[in-house]
Short mmCIF file of N, CA and C in Angstrom, two decimals:
data_model
loop_
_atom_site.label_atom_id
_atom_site.label_comp_id
_atom_site.label_asym_id
_atom_site.label_seq_id
_atom_site.Cartn_x
_atom_site.Cartn_y
_atom_site.Cartn_z
N UNK A 29 0.84 -1.19 0.00
CA UNK A 29 0.00 0.00 0.00
C UNK A 29 0.88 1.24 0.00
N UNK A 30 0.55 2.23 -0.79
CA UNK A 30 1.27 3.50 -0.85
C UNK A 30 0.85 4.35 0.34
N UNK A 31 1.84 4.97 1.06
CA UNK A 31 1.50 5.72 2.29
C UNK A 31 0.39 6.75 2.12
N UNK A 32 0.31 7.45 0.98
CA UNK A 32 -0.74 8.46 0.86
C UNK A 32 -2.14 7.86 0.79
N UNK A 33 -2.24 6.54 0.55
CA UNK A 33 -3.54 5.86 0.55
C UNK A 33 -3.97 5.46 1.95
N UNK A 34 -3.06 5.53 2.91
CA UNK A 34 -3.37 5.15 4.28
C UNK A 34 -3.92 6.35 5.05
N UNK A 35 -4.70 6.08 6.07
CA UNK A 35 -5.31 7.14 6.87
C UNK A 35 -4.27 7.84 7.72
N UNK A 36 -4.42 9.16 7.82
CA UNK A 36 -3.56 9.96 8.70
C UNK A 36 -4.21 9.97 10.08
N UNK A 37 -3.38 9.76 11.12
CA UNK A 37 -3.87 9.76 12.48
C UNK A 37 -3.16 10.85 13.26
N UNK A 38 -3.92 11.67 13.97
CA UNK A 38 -3.35 12.69 14.85
C UNK A 38 -3.07 12.04 16.19
N UNK A 39 -1.80 12.03 16.57
CA UNK A 39 -1.38 11.42 17.83
C UNK A 39 -1.46 12.43 18.98
N UNK A 40 -1.15 13.69 18.66
CA UNK A 40 -1.12 14.74 19.67
C UNK A 40 -1.18 16.08 18.96
N UNK A 41 -1.90 17.04 19.54
CA UNK A 41 -1.91 18.38 18.96
C UNK A 41 -1.75 19.41 20.06
N UNK A 42 -0.83 20.32 19.84
CA UNK A 42 -0.62 21.43 20.74
C UNK A 42 -1.09 22.72 20.06
N UNK A 43 -0.69 23.83 20.63
CA UNK A 43 -1.09 25.13 20.09
C UNK A 43 -0.44 25.41 18.73
N UNK A 44 0.79 24.93 18.53
CA UNK A 44 1.53 25.26 17.31
C UNK A 44 1.86 24.06 16.43
N UNK A 45 1.95 22.86 17.00
CA UNK A 45 2.32 21.69 16.19
C UNK A 45 1.38 20.52 16.44
N UNK A 46 1.37 19.61 15.47
CA UNK A 46 0.57 18.39 15.54
C UNK A 46 1.47 17.21 15.18
N UNK A 47 1.48 16.17 16.02
CA UNK A 47 2.21 14.95 15.72
C UNK A 47 1.25 13.97 15.06
N UNK A 48 1.68 13.39 13.94
CA UNK A 48 0.80 12.54 13.15
C UNK A 48 1.51 11.24 12.76
N UNK A 49 0.71 10.25 12.38
CA UNK A 49 1.22 9.03 11.76
C UNK A 49 0.40 8.75 10.51
N UNK A 50 1.05 8.11 9.57
CA UNK A 50 0.41 7.60 8.37
C UNK A 50 1.18 6.34 8.00
N UNK A 51 0.55 5.18 8.18
CA UNK A 51 1.28 3.94 7.99
C UNK A 51 2.42 3.87 8.99
N UNK A 52 3.63 3.59 8.53
CA UNK A 52 4.82 3.52 9.39
C UNK A 52 5.46 4.88 9.65
N UNK A 53 5.00 5.91 8.94
CA UNK A 53 5.60 7.25 9.05
C UNK A 53 5.10 7.98 10.29
N UNK A 54 6.02 8.64 10.97
CA UNK A 54 5.71 9.58 12.05
C UNK A 54 6.24 10.93 11.62
N UNK A 55 5.43 11.98 11.77
CA UNK A 55 5.87 13.31 11.36
C UNK A 55 5.07 14.37 12.10
N UNK A 56 5.51 15.60 11.96
CA UNK A 56 4.82 16.72 12.59
C UNK A 56 4.41 17.73 11.52
N UNK A 57 3.39 18.50 11.86
CA UNK A 57 2.93 19.58 10.99
C UNK A 57 2.58 20.77 11.87
N UNK A 58 2.36 21.89 11.23
CA UNK A 58 1.87 23.05 11.97
C UNK A 58 0.39 22.86 12.26
N UNK A 59 -0.03 23.27 13.43
CA UNK A 59 -1.44 23.20 13.81
C UNK A 59 -2.21 24.39 13.23
N UNK A 60 -3.48 24.23 13.10
CA UNK A 60 -4.43 25.31 12.76
C UNK A 60 -4.11 26.02 11.45
N UNK A 61 -3.42 25.38 10.52
CA UNK A 61 -3.13 26.01 9.24
C UNK A 61 -2.04 27.08 9.29
N UNK A 62 -1.29 27.10 10.37
CA UNK A 62 -0.20 28.06 10.51
C UNK A 62 0.87 27.76 9.47
N UNK A 63 1.44 28.80 8.91
CA UNK A 63 2.55 28.67 7.96
C UNK A 63 3.74 29.48 8.47
N UNK A 64 4.80 29.53 7.69
CA UNK A 64 5.98 30.28 8.10
C UNK A 64 6.50 31.11 6.94
N UNK A 65 7.15 32.22 7.27
CA UNK A 65 7.83 33.06 6.28
C UNK A 65 9.27 33.21 6.72
N UNK A 66 10.18 33.05 5.76
CA UNK A 66 11.61 33.27 5.98
C UNK A 66 11.99 34.46 5.11
N UNK A 67 12.68 35.44 5.69
CA UNK A 67 12.95 36.68 4.98
C UNK A 67 14.41 36.78 4.59
N UNK A 68 14.64 36.92 3.30
CA UNK A 68 15.98 37.12 2.76
C UNK A 68 16.15 38.63 2.58
N UNK A 69 16.82 39.25 3.53
CA UNK A 69 17.01 40.71 3.55
C UNK A 69 18.47 41.01 3.24
N UNK A 70 18.75 41.20 1.94
CA UNK A 70 20.11 41.49 1.48
C UNK A 70 20.09 42.81 0.73
N UNK A 71 21.09 43.65 1.04
CA UNK A 71 21.19 44.92 0.35
C UNK A 71 22.59 45.48 0.56
N UNK A 72 23.09 46.18 -0.43
CA UNK A 72 24.42 46.79 -0.35
C UNK A 72 25.48 45.77 0.07
N UNK A 73 25.40 44.57 -0.50
CA UNK A 73 26.36 43.49 -0.22
C UNK A 73 26.40 43.09 1.25
N UNK A 74 25.27 43.25 1.95
CA UNK A 74 25.13 42.82 3.34
C UNK A 74 23.84 42.02 3.48
N UNK A 75 23.81 41.15 4.48
CA UNK A 75 22.62 40.37 4.77
C UNK A 75 22.28 40.55 6.26
N UNK A 76 20.98 40.53 6.56
CA UNK A 76 20.54 40.58 7.94
C UNK A 76 20.34 39.16 8.44
N UNK A 77 20.99 38.84 9.55
CA UNK A 77 20.84 37.55 10.21
C UNK A 77 20.39 37.78 11.64
N UNK A 78 19.75 36.79 12.20
CA UNK A 78 19.35 36.87 13.60
C UNK A 78 19.96 35.70 14.36
N UNK A 79 20.17 35.95 15.62
CA UNK A 79 20.73 34.95 16.54
C UNK A 79 19.75 34.83 17.70
N UNK A 80 19.34 33.59 17.96
CA UNK A 80 18.45 33.38 19.10
C UNK A 80 18.59 31.96 19.63
N UNK A 81 18.30 31.81 20.92
CA UNK A 81 18.36 30.49 21.53
C UNK A 81 17.18 29.67 21.04
N UNK A 82 17.45 28.44 20.62
CA UNK A 82 16.42 27.53 20.15
C UNK A 82 16.35 26.33 21.10
N UNK A 83 15.26 26.22 21.83
CA UNK A 83 15.08 25.17 22.83
C UNK A 83 15.29 23.77 22.25
N UNK A 84 14.70 23.42 21.07
CA UNK A 84 14.91 22.06 20.56
C UNK A 84 16.38 21.72 20.29
N UNK A 85 17.19 22.72 20.02
CA UNK A 85 18.60 22.50 19.73
C UNK A 85 19.49 22.66 20.96
N UNK A 86 18.97 23.33 21.98
CA UNK A 86 19.75 23.58 23.19
C UNK A 86 20.93 24.50 22.94
N UNK A 87 20.80 25.38 21.94
CA UNK A 87 21.92 26.26 21.58
C UNK A 87 21.40 27.50 20.88
N UNK A 88 22.26 28.52 20.81
CA UNK A 88 21.96 29.68 20.00
C UNK A 88 22.11 29.30 18.53
N UNK A 89 21.23 29.82 17.71
CA UNK A 89 21.21 29.49 16.29
C UNK A 89 21.31 30.77 15.47
N UNK A 90 22.10 30.73 14.40
CA UNK A 90 22.18 31.84 13.45
C UNK A 90 21.24 31.50 12.30
N UNK A 91 20.36 32.44 11.97
CA UNK A 91 19.29 32.19 11.01
C UNK A 91 18.98 33.43 10.19
N UNK A 92 18.24 33.23 9.12
CA UNK A 92 17.59 34.34 8.44
C UNK A 92 16.39 34.73 9.30
N UNK A 93 15.98 36.00 9.30
CA UNK A 93 14.78 36.38 10.04
C UNK A 93 13.59 35.56 9.53
N UNK A 94 12.69 35.20 10.44
CA UNK A 94 11.54 34.37 10.06
C UNK A 94 10.44 34.52 11.10
N UNK A 95 9.27 34.06 10.73
CA UNK A 95 8.17 34.09 11.68
C UNK A 95 6.98 33.32 11.18
N UNK A 96 6.01 33.15 12.07
CA UNK A 96 4.81 32.40 11.74
C UNK A 96 3.76 33.28 11.09
N UNK A 97 2.99 32.67 10.21
CA UNK A 97 1.87 33.34 9.53
C UNK A 97 0.59 32.68 10.01
N UNK A 98 -0.31 33.47 10.55
CA UNK A 98 -1.59 32.93 10.98
C UNK A 98 -1.61 32.35 12.37
N UNK A 99 -0.57 32.59 13.16
CA UNK A 99 -0.57 32.06 14.52
C UNK A 99 -1.48 32.88 15.44
N UNK A 100 -1.73 34.15 15.09
CA UNK A 100 -2.63 34.99 15.89
C UNK A 100 -3.91 35.32 15.14
N UNK A 101 -3.82 35.39 13.82
CA UNK A 101 -4.97 35.78 13.00
C UNK A 101 -5.07 34.83 11.80
N UNK A 102 -6.14 34.05 11.77
CA UNK A 102 -6.33 33.09 10.68
C UNK A 102 -6.44 33.82 9.34
N UNK A 103 -5.78 33.27 8.33
CA UNK A 103 -5.83 33.85 7.00
C UNK A 103 -4.93 35.05 6.80
N UNK A 104 -3.98 35.25 7.70
CA UNK A 104 -3.08 36.40 7.62
C UNK A 104 -2.30 36.37 6.29
N UNK A 105 -2.09 37.53 5.71
CA UNK A 105 -1.37 37.67 4.45
C UNK A 105 0.12 37.43 4.67
N UNK A 106 0.73 36.66 3.78
CA UNK A 106 2.14 36.30 3.90
C UNK A 106 3.05 37.52 3.92
N UNK A 107 2.85 38.45 2.99
CA UNK A 107 3.74 39.62 2.92
C UNK A 107 3.56 40.55 4.11
N UNK A 108 2.33 40.69 4.59
CA UNK A 108 2.12 41.53 5.78
C UNK A 108 2.79 40.90 7.00
N UNK A 109 2.69 39.58 7.11
CA UNK A 109 3.34 38.88 8.21
C UNK A 109 4.85 39.01 8.12
N UNK A 110 5.40 38.84 6.91
CA UNK A 110 6.85 38.95 6.72
C UNK A 110 7.34 40.35 7.09
N UNK A 111 6.59 41.37 6.70
CA UNK A 111 6.97 42.75 7.03
C UNK A 111 6.98 42.95 8.55
N UNK A 112 5.96 42.44 9.22
CA UNK A 112 5.89 42.56 10.68
C UNK A 112 7.05 41.83 11.34
N UNK A 113 7.32 40.60 10.91
CA UNK A 113 8.39 39.80 11.51
C UNK A 113 9.76 40.43 11.27
N UNK A 114 9.99 40.94 10.06
CA UNK A 114 11.27 41.60 9.75
C UNK A 114 11.51 42.76 10.70
N UNK A 115 10.50 43.59 10.90
CA UNK A 115 10.66 44.74 11.78
C UNK A 115 10.80 44.32 13.24
N UNK A 116 9.97 43.37 13.71
CA UNK A 116 10.06 42.93 15.10
C UNK A 116 11.43 42.33 15.41
N UNK A 117 11.91 41.49 14.51
CA UNK A 117 13.15 40.78 14.79
C UNK A 117 14.40 41.61 14.54
N UNK A 118 14.41 42.38 13.45
CA UNK A 118 15.64 43.07 13.06
C UNK A 118 15.62 44.58 13.26
N UNK A 119 14.44 45.17 13.36
CA UNK A 119 14.34 46.62 13.44
C UNK A 119 14.39 47.30 12.08
N UNK A 120 14.31 46.53 10.99
CA UNK A 120 14.34 47.08 9.64
C UNK A 120 12.97 46.97 8.99
N UNK A 121 12.63 47.97 8.18
CA UNK A 121 11.46 47.94 7.30
C UNK A 121 11.95 47.82 5.87
N UNK A 122 11.13 47.19 5.05
CA UNK A 122 11.47 47.03 3.64
C UNK A 122 10.47 47.83 2.81
N UNK A 123 10.98 48.51 1.78
CA UNK A 123 10.11 49.21 0.84
C UNK A 123 9.39 48.24 -0.08
N UNK A 124 10.01 47.09 -0.31
CA UNK A 124 9.42 46.12 -1.24
C UNK A 124 9.66 44.70 -0.73
N UNK A 125 8.59 43.91 -0.71
CA UNK A 125 8.68 42.49 -0.35
C UNK A 125 8.08 41.67 -1.48
N UNK A 126 8.72 40.55 -1.80
CA UNK A 126 8.17 39.66 -2.82
C UNK A 126 8.39 38.22 -2.41
N UNK A 127 7.42 37.38 -2.72
CA UNK A 127 7.52 35.96 -2.43
C UNK A 127 8.35 35.30 -3.54
N UNK A 128 9.43 34.64 -3.14
CA UNK A 128 10.32 33.96 -4.09
C UNK A 128 9.79 32.57 -4.39
N UNK A 129 9.21 31.90 -3.41
CA UNK A 129 8.67 30.56 -3.60
C UNK A 129 8.36 29.90 -2.28
N UNK A 130 7.84 28.69 -2.37
CA UNK A 130 7.52 27.89 -1.18
C UNK A 130 8.48 26.72 -1.14
N UNK A 131 9.02 26.44 0.06
CA UNK A 131 10.05 25.43 0.22
C UNK A 131 9.79 24.59 1.47
N UNK A 132 10.41 23.40 1.49
CA UNK A 132 10.29 22.48 2.61
C UNK A 132 11.70 22.21 3.14
N UNK A 133 11.90 22.35 4.45
CA UNK A 133 13.26 22.23 4.99
C UNK A 133 13.62 20.83 5.45
N UNK A 134 12.67 20.03 5.86
CA UNK A 134 12.96 18.67 6.34
C UNK A 134 11.79 17.77 6.01
N UNK A 135 11.55 17.49 4.72
CA UNK A 135 10.33 16.82 4.29
C UNK A 135 10.18 15.37 4.74
N UNK A 136 11.21 14.74 5.26
CA UNK A 136 11.08 13.39 5.77
C UNK A 136 10.51 13.33 7.17
N UNK A 137 10.42 14.49 7.85
CA UNK A 137 9.96 14.50 9.22
C UNK A 137 8.91 15.56 9.50
N UNK A 138 8.91 16.64 8.71
CA UNK A 138 8.04 17.79 8.97
C UNK A 138 7.30 18.16 7.69
N UNK A 139 5.99 18.30 7.77
CA UNK A 139 5.22 18.68 6.58
C UNK A 139 5.18 20.19 6.38
N UNK A 140 5.71 20.95 7.33
CA UNK A 140 5.70 22.41 7.25
C UNK A 140 6.48 22.92 6.04
N UNK A 141 5.89 23.88 5.35
CA UNK A 141 6.62 24.60 4.31
C UNK A 141 6.85 26.02 4.81
N UNK A 142 7.72 26.72 4.09
CA UNK A 142 7.88 28.15 4.39
C UNK A 142 7.91 28.91 3.08
N UNK A 143 7.39 30.12 3.13
CA UNK A 143 7.48 31.03 1.99
C UNK A 143 8.76 31.83 2.14
N UNK A 144 9.61 31.79 1.12
CA UNK A 144 10.82 32.61 1.13
C UNK A 144 10.44 33.97 0.57
N UNK A 145 10.69 35.01 1.35
CA UNK A 145 10.31 36.37 1.00
C UNK A 145 11.57 37.21 0.88
N UNK A 146 11.74 37.87 -0.26
CA UNK A 146 12.88 38.77 -0.47
C UNK A 146 12.46 40.18 -0.04
N UNK A 147 13.32 40.82 0.75
CA UNK A 147 13.08 42.18 1.23
C UNK A 147 14.09 43.12 0.59
N UNK A 148 13.58 44.23 0.04
CA UNK A 148 14.45 45.24 -0.59
C UNK A 148 14.09 46.62 -0.07
N UNK A 149 15.02 47.55 -0.25
CA UNK A 149 14.79 48.91 0.22
C UNK A 149 14.74 48.96 1.73
N UNK A 150 15.75 48.41 2.37
CA UNK A 150 15.78 48.30 3.84
C UNK A 150 16.16 49.63 4.49
N UNK A 151 15.46 49.93 5.57
CA UNK A 151 15.83 51.10 6.38
C UNK A 151 15.60 50.77 7.85
N UNK A 152 16.56 51.16 8.67
CA UNK A 152 16.53 50.87 10.11
C UNK A 152 15.52 51.80 10.78
N UNK A 153 14.56 51.21 11.54
CA UNK A 153 13.55 52.02 12.22
C UNK A 153 13.52 51.78 13.73
N UNK A 154 14.17 50.69 14.18
CA UNK A 154 14.22 50.41 15.62
C UNK A 154 15.37 49.44 15.88
N UNK A 155 15.52 49.05 17.15
CA UNK A 155 16.58 48.12 17.52
C UNK A 155 16.26 46.68 17.16
N UNK A 156 14.98 46.35 16.98
CA UNK A 156 14.60 44.96 16.74
C UNK A 156 14.75 44.16 18.02
N UNK A 157 15.04 42.89 17.90
CA UNK A 157 15.23 42.04 19.07
C UNK A 157 14.07 41.14 19.39
N UNK A 158 12.96 41.27 18.64
CA UNK A 158 11.82 40.39 18.84
C UNK A 158 10.85 40.90 19.88
N UNK A 159 9.83 40.10 20.12
CA UNK A 159 8.78 40.41 21.09
C UNK A 159 8.61 39.23 22.04
N UNK A 160 7.88 39.45 23.10
CA UNK A 160 7.54 38.38 24.05
C UNK A 160 8.76 37.60 24.53
N UNK A 161 9.85 38.29 24.83
CA UNK A 161 11.04 37.65 25.39
C UNK A 161 11.85 36.83 24.40
N UNK A 162 11.74 37.12 23.09
CA UNK A 162 12.50 36.34 22.11
C UNK A 162 14.01 36.53 22.26
N UNK A 163 14.43 37.70 22.72
CA UNK A 163 15.86 37.97 22.97
C UNK A 163 16.72 37.70 21.74
N UNK A 164 16.38 38.35 20.65
CA UNK A 164 17.06 38.17 19.36
C UNK A 164 18.18 39.19 19.22
N UNK A 165 19.34 38.72 18.78
CA UNK A 165 20.46 39.60 18.44
C UNK A 165 20.52 39.70 16.93
N UNK A 166 20.63 40.92 16.42
CA UNK A 166 20.64 41.17 14.98
C UNK A 166 22.08 41.33 14.51
N UNK A 167 22.38 40.71 13.38
CA UNK A 167 23.70 40.84 12.77
C UNK A 167 23.51 41.32 11.33
N UNK A 168 24.18 42.41 10.99
CA UNK A 168 24.25 42.88 9.59
C UNK A 168 25.65 42.52 9.12
N UNK A 169 25.74 41.51 8.24
CA UNK A 169 27.03 40.93 7.88
C UNK A 169 27.28 41.15 6.39
N UNK A 170 28.49 41.57 6.07
CA UNK A 170 28.83 41.71 4.65
C UNK A 170 28.94 40.31 4.05
N UNK A 171 28.51 40.20 2.81
CA UNK A 171 28.57 38.90 2.13
C UNK A 171 30.00 38.39 2.03
N UNK A 172 30.95 39.30 1.86
CA UNK A 172 32.36 38.91 1.77
C UNK A 172 32.85 38.30 3.09
N UNK A 173 32.32 38.76 4.21
CA UNK A 173 32.73 38.28 5.53
C UNK A 173 31.87 37.14 6.06
N UNK A 174 30.85 36.76 5.33
CA UNK A 174 29.89 35.77 5.82
C UNK A 174 30.52 34.42 6.17
N UNK A 175 31.35 33.82 5.31
CA UNK A 175 31.95 32.53 5.70
C UNK A 175 32.75 32.61 7.00
N UNK A 176 33.51 33.69 7.19
CA UNK A 176 34.29 33.86 8.42
C UNK A 176 33.37 34.06 9.61
N UNK A 177 32.32 34.86 9.44
CA UNK A 177 31.34 35.08 10.51
C UNK A 177 30.76 33.75 10.97
N UNK A 178 30.31 32.93 10.01
CA UNK A 178 29.70 31.63 10.34
C UNK A 178 30.72 30.72 11.02
N UNK A 179 31.93 30.67 10.51
CA UNK A 179 32.98 29.83 11.10
C UNK A 179 33.26 30.24 12.55
N UNK A 180 33.35 31.55 12.80
CA UNK A 180 33.62 32.03 14.16
C UNK A 180 32.46 31.70 15.10
N UNK A 181 31.23 31.85 14.62
CA UNK A 181 30.07 31.52 15.45
C UNK A 181 30.03 30.03 15.77
N UNK A 182 30.32 29.20 14.77
CA UNK A 182 30.36 27.75 15.00
C UNK A 182 31.41 27.40 16.04
N UNK A 183 32.58 28.01 15.92
CA UNK A 183 33.65 27.76 16.88
C UNK A 183 33.22 28.17 18.29
N UNK A 184 32.31 29.12 18.39
CA UNK A 184 31.80 29.57 19.68
C UNK A 184 30.62 28.76 20.19
N UNK A 185 30.28 27.67 19.51
CA UNK A 185 29.21 26.79 19.99
C UNK A 185 27.84 27.07 19.39
N UNK A 186 27.77 27.98 18.45
CA UNK A 186 26.49 28.27 17.82
C UNK A 186 26.18 27.21 16.76
N UNK A 187 24.89 27.03 16.48
CA UNK A 187 24.46 26.15 15.39
C UNK A 187 23.92 27.01 14.27
N UNK A 188 23.84 26.44 13.07
CA UNK A 188 23.42 27.19 11.88
C UNK A 188 22.17 26.59 11.27
N UNK A 189 21.27 27.44 10.85
CA UNK A 189 20.10 27.01 10.10
C UNK A 189 20.54 26.69 8.67
N UNK A 190 20.09 25.59 8.13
CA UNK A 190 20.49 25.15 6.79
C UNK A 190 20.14 26.20 5.72
N UNK A 191 19.15 27.04 5.98
CA UNK A 191 18.75 28.04 4.98
C UNK A 191 19.85 29.07 4.71
N UNK A 192 20.86 29.13 5.59
CA UNK A 192 21.99 30.03 5.32
C UNK A 192 22.74 29.60 4.06
N UNK A 193 22.61 28.35 3.66
CA UNK A 193 23.30 27.88 2.47
C UNK A 193 22.76 28.53 1.20
N UNK A 194 21.62 29.22 1.29
CA UNK A 194 21.08 29.95 0.14
C UNK A 194 21.88 31.23 -0.14
N UNK A 195 22.69 31.64 0.81
CA UNK A 195 23.41 32.89 0.69
C UNK A 195 24.66 32.73 -0.15
N UNK A 196 25.00 33.75 -0.94
CA UNK A 196 26.21 33.68 -1.77
C UNK A 196 27.46 33.42 -0.95
N UNK A 197 28.33 32.58 -1.47
CA UNK A 197 29.60 32.30 -0.83
C UNK A 197 29.56 31.27 0.28
N UNK A 198 28.39 30.71 0.58
CA UNK A 198 28.31 29.76 1.69
C UNK A 198 28.61 28.33 1.28
N UNK A 199 28.55 28.04 0.00
CA UNK A 199 28.90 26.70 -0.48
C UNK A 199 30.15 26.83 -1.34
N UNK A 200 31.20 26.18 -0.92
CA UNK A 200 32.47 26.28 -1.66
C UNK A 200 32.48 25.31 -2.83
#
């Protein structure tokens, strides 16, 4: 029997995630139709990155700015959510946002997709740092210095989000 022909069973559901089985497969999805946006904010040969502690990893992680869509308001617009998350996390506003595409980061275990959103026309409007105790540190890194930045952070015990590999110069 092909797994998609088998019934999906919800094993557990929380506020943000749902654990499911289908045949022999175990996986998680976002609850309540929540989606995610990842923001690629590059300008003037620099990229905005965020650093925050991630409980599942037990470490600080270097990532592209990102956030949930529809976690507070059902049917929330992707670009409006991305604009809000960019400003909350980094303190930057973008004059122009565009959806680059929809992607899956770990399709063997997680059904969640994310919309990759490109931000242009960046201007600093606040310190950023997140909301509700997110404690986010913002890094504006030149693309030329990015490999060294990542190497130094790794040496300091930080972990990296795989989406950083989308950035120029990260794959040799």
